[in-house]
Every structure is written in C-alpha cells, then in structure tokens.
Amino acid sequence: MSELKPTFTDVKQRKVVAKFVEEVGFEYLSIETINADGESTSQILELNVYDAKRLSEACEAFLKRSIARNFAQFSGHLTPHDRVELANEEDK
C-alpha cells in the first residue's frame, strides 16, 4: 500500500484525510488521521449532510472572526495616511 497524502495538516501537526464513504446506501464524510505508518487511518469524525453543514458554519464563523481580529491588529498600526492609501488600493 502506498503512503497516504493528507487533505491538510492541523496546527498540532496531525495529518488529516477527508474522504467520502458509503454505508448502507448513504454517503458520509469521514475525517480521519493518518497513523504513524503513513498507510492506515483512524476515524475521528463521520458526518452526514446535516453534520457537515454545521461544521461548515463553524469553520465559516471561525474564518470571519480570525480575519476580523487579524485585520483589527493590522489596521491598528496604520497611520491615517496608510488607511487612505489602502482604501484607494481597494477602489482600483
């Protein structure tokens, strides 16, 4: 068996795979971590459509919050002149 390629690696350096699985005629999203051997996985979540939608909403809320916080920190260091320049860049 060949070594698995992760869908992403989380902040704790866990290699994570997201894949579609079918059970009894229903499709689910399986979230799994790649084991140390690089060839097998351990399931951490199995999501149906409702669960996946809720996870998507949680991710979207996290992204919006993170972007807003990062921008607030960034914009706090801008001079009034820098803010005008930035606004003019967005208009182009």
N, C-alpha and C. Protein backbone atom coordinates (compact mmCIF):
# COMPACT_ATOMS: atom_id res chain seq x y z
N MET A 1 0.85 -1.18 0.00
CA MET A 1 0.00 0.00 0.00
C MET A 1 0.90 1.24 0.00
N SER A 2 0.50 2.27 -0.73
CA SER A 2 1.31 3.49 -0.80
C SER A 2 0.96 4.44 0.34
N GLU A 3 1.89 5.34 0.62
CA GLU A 3 1.68 6.30 1.70
C GLU A 3 0.55 7.27 1.34
N LEU A 4 -0.31 7.53 2.30
CA LEU A 4 -1.46 8.41 2.09
C LEU A 4 -1.03 9.87 2.07
N LYS A 5 -1.73 10.66 1.26
CA LYS A 5 -1.48 12.10 1.20
C LYS A 5 -2.57 12.80 2.01
N PRO A 6 -2.19 13.63 2.99
CA PRO A 6 -3.20 14.30 3.81
C PRO A 6 -3.97 15.37 3.04
N THR A 7 -5.23 15.54 3.40
CA THR A 7 -6.04 16.65 2.88
C THR A 7 -5.51 17.95 3.47
N PHE A 8 -5.12 17.90 4.74
CA PHE A 8 -4.47 19.03 5.41
C PHE A 8 -3.74 18.51 6.65
N THR A 9 -2.87 19.34 7.20
CA THR A 9 -2.18 19.06 8.45
C THR A 9 -2.62 20.13 9.44
N ASP A 10 -3.11 19.69 10.60
CA ASP A 10 -3.64 20.67 11.56
C ASP A 10 -2.51 21.36 12.34
N VAL A 11 -2.88 22.28 13.22
CA VAL A 11 -1.88 23.07 13.95
C VAL A 11 -1.05 22.23 14.91
N LYS A 12 -1.52 21.04 15.25
CA LYS A 12 -0.76 20.13 16.11
C LYS A 12 0.03 19.12 15.28
N GLN A 13 0.15 19.40 13.98
CA GLN A 13 0.91 18.58 13.03
C GLN A 13 0.32 17.19 12.80
N ARG A 14 -0.99 17.03 13.05
CA ARG A 14 -1.66 15.77 12.73
C ARG A 14 -2.06 15.80 11.27
N LYS A 15 -1.71 14.76 10.54
CA LYS A 15 -2.08 14.66 9.13
C LYS A 15 -3.51 14.13 9.06
N VAL A 16 -4.38 14.89 8.38
CA VAL A 16 -5.81 14.60 8.35
C VAL A 16 -6.26 14.34 6.92
N VAL A 17 -7.12 13.32 6.77
CA VAL A 17 -7.69 12.97 5.48
C VAL A 17 -9.21 13.13 5.58
N ALA A 18 -9.80 13.76 4.58
CA ALA A 18 -11.26 13.85 4.47
C ALA A 18 -11.66 13.05 3.24
N LYS A 19 -12.56 12.09 3.42
CA LYS A 19 -12.96 11.28 2.27
C LYS A 19 -14.43 10.89 2.39
N PHE A 20 -14.99 10.58 1.23
CA PHE A 20 -16.38 10.15 1.17
C PHE A 20 -16.44 8.65 1.40
N VAL A 21 -17.39 8.23 2.25
CA VAL A 21 -17.61 6.80 2.48
C VAL A 21 -19.09 6.52 2.31
N GLU A 22 -19.39 5.31 1.89
CA GLU A 22 -20.78 4.91 1.72
C GLU A 22 -21.07 3.75 2.64
N GLU A 23 -22.17 3.89 3.38
CA GLU A 23 -22.61 2.84 4.29
C GLU A 23 -24.11 2.66 4.13
N VAL A 24 -24.53 1.46 3.85
CA VAL A 24 -25.94 1.12 3.73
C VAL A 24 -26.68 2.10 2.81
N GLY A 25 -26.07 2.44 1.69
CA GLY A 25 -26.70 3.30 0.71
C GLY A 25 -26.64 4.79 1.00
N PHE A 26 -26.03 5.18 2.10
CA PHE A 26 -25.89 6.59 2.44
C PHE A 26 -24.43 7.00 2.36
N GLU A 27 -24.20 8.25 1.91
CA GLU A 27 -22.84 8.76 1.82
C GLU A 27 -22.55 9.67 3.00
N TYR A 28 -21.36 9.53 3.54
CA TYR A 28 -20.91 10.33 4.68
C TYR A 28 -19.55 10.92 4.37
N LEU A 29 -19.17 11.94 5.13
CA LEU A 29 -17.83 12.50 5.06
C LEU A 29 -17.07 11.97 6.27
N SER A 30 -16.00 11.25 6.00
CA SER A 30 -15.19 10.68 7.06
C SER A 30 -13.94 11.52 7.23
N ILE A 31 -13.69 11.97 8.46
CA ILE A 31 -12.49 12.73 8.79
C ILE A 31 -11.61 11.78 9.60
N GLU A 32 -10.39 11.57 9.09
CA GLU A 32 -9.50 10.58 9.69
C GLU A 32 -8.10 11.13 9.84
N THR A 33 -7.39 10.64 10.85
CA THR A 33 -5.97 10.99 10.99
C THR A 33 -5.15 9.85 10.40
N ILE A 34 -4.04 10.22 9.78
CA ILE A 34 -3.13 9.21 9.22
C ILE A 34 -2.25 8.70 10.35
N ASN A 35 -2.19 7.39 10.48
CA ASN A 35 -1.38 6.77 11.53
C ASN A 35 0.11 6.89 11.20
N ALA A 36 0.94 6.58 12.19
CA ALA A 36 2.39 6.72 12.06
C ALA A 36 2.97 5.92 10.89
N ASP A 37 2.32 4.81 10.51
CA ASP A 37 2.83 4.00 9.39
C ASP A 37 2.63 4.69 8.04
N GLY A 38 1.81 5.76 8.02
CA GLY A 38 1.57 6.51 6.79
C GLY A 38 0.65 5.82 5.80
N GLU A 39 0.17 4.64 6.15
CA GLU A 39 -0.66 3.86 5.22
C GLU A 39 -2.06 3.57 5.74
N SER A 40 -2.28 3.72 7.05
CA SER A 40 -3.60 3.45 7.60
C SER A 40 -4.11 4.70 8.32
N THR A 41 -5.40 4.72 8.60
CA THR A 41 -6.02 5.88 9.22
C THR A 41 -6.86 5.48 10.43
N SER A 42 -7.15 6.45 11.27
CA SER A 42 -8.08 6.28 12.38
C SER A 42 -9.15 7.35 12.25
N GLN A 43 -10.40 6.92 12.22
CA GLN A 43 -11.50 7.87 12.04
C GLN A 43 -11.70 8.70 13.30
N ILE A 44 -11.87 10.02 13.10
CA ILE A 44 -12.17 10.89 14.24
C ILE A 44 -13.58 11.48 14.14
N LEU A 45 -14.11 11.60 12.92
CA LEU A 45 -15.48 12.09 12.71
C LEU A 45 -16.10 11.39 11.51
N GLU A 46 -17.40 11.15 11.59
CA GLU A 46 -18.17 10.70 10.43
C GLU A 46 -19.40 11.60 10.36
N LEU A 47 -19.49 12.37 9.29
CA LEU A 47 -20.51 13.41 9.19
C LEU A 47 -21.55 13.10 8.13
N ASN A 48 -22.82 13.30 8.48
CA ASN A 48 -23.86 13.26 7.46
C ASN A 48 -24.02 14.68 6.92
N VAL A 49 -24.98 14.90 6.04
CA VAL A 49 -25.16 16.21 5.42
C VAL A 49 -25.41 17.29 6.48
N TYR A 50 -26.26 17.00 7.44
CA TYR A 50 -26.57 17.97 8.50
C TYR A 50 -25.32 18.31 9.30
N ASP A 51 -24.58 17.27 9.72
CA ASP A 51 -23.35 17.49 10.50
C ASP A 51 -22.33 18.30 9.71
N ALA A 52 -22.17 17.96 8.43
CA ALA A 52 -21.20 18.66 7.58
C ALA A 52 -21.58 20.13 7.43
N LYS A 53 -22.88 20.41 7.31
CA LYS A 53 -23.34 21.80 7.21
C LYS A 53 -23.02 22.56 8.49
N ARG A 54 -23.25 21.95 9.64
CA ARG A 54 -22.94 22.59 10.92
C ARG A 54 -21.44 22.83 11.07
N LEU A 55 -20.63 21.86 10.67
CA LEU A 55 -19.17 22.04 10.73
C LEU A 55 -18.74 23.15 9.79
N SER A 56 -19.34 23.19 8.60
CA SER A 56 -19.04 24.25 7.64
C SER A 56 -19.36 25.62 8.23
N GLU A 57 -20.50 25.74 8.90
CA GLU A 57 -20.89 27.00 9.53
C GLU A 57 -19.91 27.39 10.64
N ALA A 58 -19.46 26.41 11.41
CA ALA A 58 -18.49 26.69 12.48
C ALA A 58 -17.17 27.16 11.88
N CYS A 59 -16.74 26.53 10.79
CA CYS A 59 -15.50 26.94 10.12
C CYS A 59 -15.64 28.34 9.54
N GLU A 60 -16.78 28.63 8.94
CA GLU A 60 -17.01 29.95 8.35
C GLU A 60 -17.00 31.04 9.44
N ALA A 61 -17.62 30.75 10.58
CA ALA A 61 -17.63 31.71 11.69
C ALA A 61 -16.21 31.92 12.21
N PHE A 62 -15.43 30.85 12.31
CA PHE A 62 -14.04 30.96 12.76
C PHE A 62 -13.23 31.81 11.79
N LEU A 63 -13.39 31.57 10.49
CA LEU A 63 -12.64 32.34 9.50
C LEU A 63 -12.98 33.82 9.56
N LYS A 64 -14.27 34.14 9.65
CA LYS A 64 -14.68 35.54 9.73
C LYS A 64 -14.10 36.21 10.98
N ARG A 65 -14.17 35.52 12.10
CA ARG A 65 -13.65 36.07 13.35
C ARG A 65 -12.14 36.26 13.27
N SER A 66 -11.43 35.26 12.75
CA SER A 66 -9.97 35.34 12.64
C SER A 66 -9.54 36.46 11.72
N ILE A 67 -10.21 36.58 10.58
CA ILE A 67 -9.87 37.65 9.63
C ILE A 67 -10.13 39.01 10.26
N ALA A 68 -11.26 39.16 10.95
CA ALA A 68 -11.58 40.43 11.60
C ALA A 68 -10.55 40.77 12.67
N ARG A 69 -10.17 39.79 13.48
CA ARG A 69 -9.18 40.04 14.54
C ARG A 69 -7.82 40.38 13.95
N ASN A 70 -7.42 39.65 12.92
CA ASN A 70 -6.13 39.92 12.29
C ASN A 70 -6.12 41.30 11.65
N PHE A 71 -7.22 41.67 11.00
CA PHE A 71 -7.28 42.98 10.36
C PHE A 71 -7.28 44.08 11.42
N ALA A 72 -7.98 43.86 12.54
CA ALA A 72 -8.01 44.87 13.60
C ALA A 72 -6.61 45.10 14.15
N GLN A 73 -5.85 44.03 14.33
CA GLN A 73 -4.47 44.17 14.81
C GLN A 73 -3.62 44.88 13.77
N PHE A 74 -3.80 44.50 12.51
CA PHE A 74 -3.03 45.10 11.42
C PHE A 74 -3.38 46.57 11.27
N SER A 75 -4.68 46.87 11.23
CA SER A 75 -5.11 48.25 10.98
C SER A 75 -4.80 49.16 12.16
N GLY A 76 -4.61 48.61 13.34
CA GLY A 76 -4.24 49.41 14.49
C GLY A 76 -2.87 50.04 14.35
N HIS A 77 -2.06 49.49 13.47
CA HIS A 77 -0.71 50.00 13.25
C HIS A 77 -0.63 50.95 12.05
N LEU A 78 -1.76 51.19 11.40
CA LEU A 78 -1.77 52.05 10.22
C LEU A 78 -1.94 53.51 10.62
N THR A 79 -1.24 54.36 9.92
CA THR A 79 -1.43 55.81 10.10
C THR A 79 -2.67 56.21 9.29
N PRO A 80 -3.22 57.38 9.55
CA PRO A 80 -4.34 57.85 8.72
C PRO A 80 -3.98 57.88 7.24
N HIS A 81 -2.76 58.25 6.92
CA HIS A 81 -2.31 58.26 5.52
C HIS A 81 -2.33 56.84 4.94
N ASP A 82 -1.86 55.85 5.73
CA ASP A 82 -1.85 54.45 5.27
C ASP A 82 -3.27 53.96 4.99
N ARG A 83 -4.21 54.36 5.83
CA ARG A 83 -5.61 53.93 5.65
C ARG A 83 -6.20 54.50 4.37
N VAL A 84 -5.89 55.75 4.07
CA VAL A 84 -6.35 56.36 2.82
C VAL A 84 -5.74 55.62 1.64
N GLU A 85 -4.46 55.32 1.72
CA GLU A 85 -3.77 54.58 0.65
C GLU A 85 -4.41 53.21 0.45
N LEU A 86 -4.68 52.52 1.54
CA LEU A 86 -5.29 51.20 1.47
C LEU A 86 -6.68 51.28 0.85
N ALA A 87 -7.47 52.26 1.23
CA ALA A 87 -8.81 52.44 0.67
C ALA A 87 -8.72 52.72 -0.83
N ASN A 88 -7.77 53.52 -1.24
CA ASN A 88 -7.60 53.82 -2.66
C ASN A 88 -7.17 52.60 -3.44
N GLU A 89 -6.37 51.72 -2.84
CA GLU A 89 -5.95 50.48 -3.50
C GLU A 89 -7.16 49.59 -3.77
N GLU A 90 -8.10 49.53 -2.83
CA GLU A 90 -9.28 48.68 -2.98
C GLU A 90 -10.22 49.20 -4.06
N ASP A 91 -10.19 50.49 -4.33
CA ASP A 91 -11.06 51.08 -5.35
C ASP A 91 -10.60 50.76 -6.76
N LYS A 92 -9.36 50.38 -6.93
CA LYS A 92 -8.80 50.13 -8.27
C LYS A 92 -9.31 48.86 -8.87
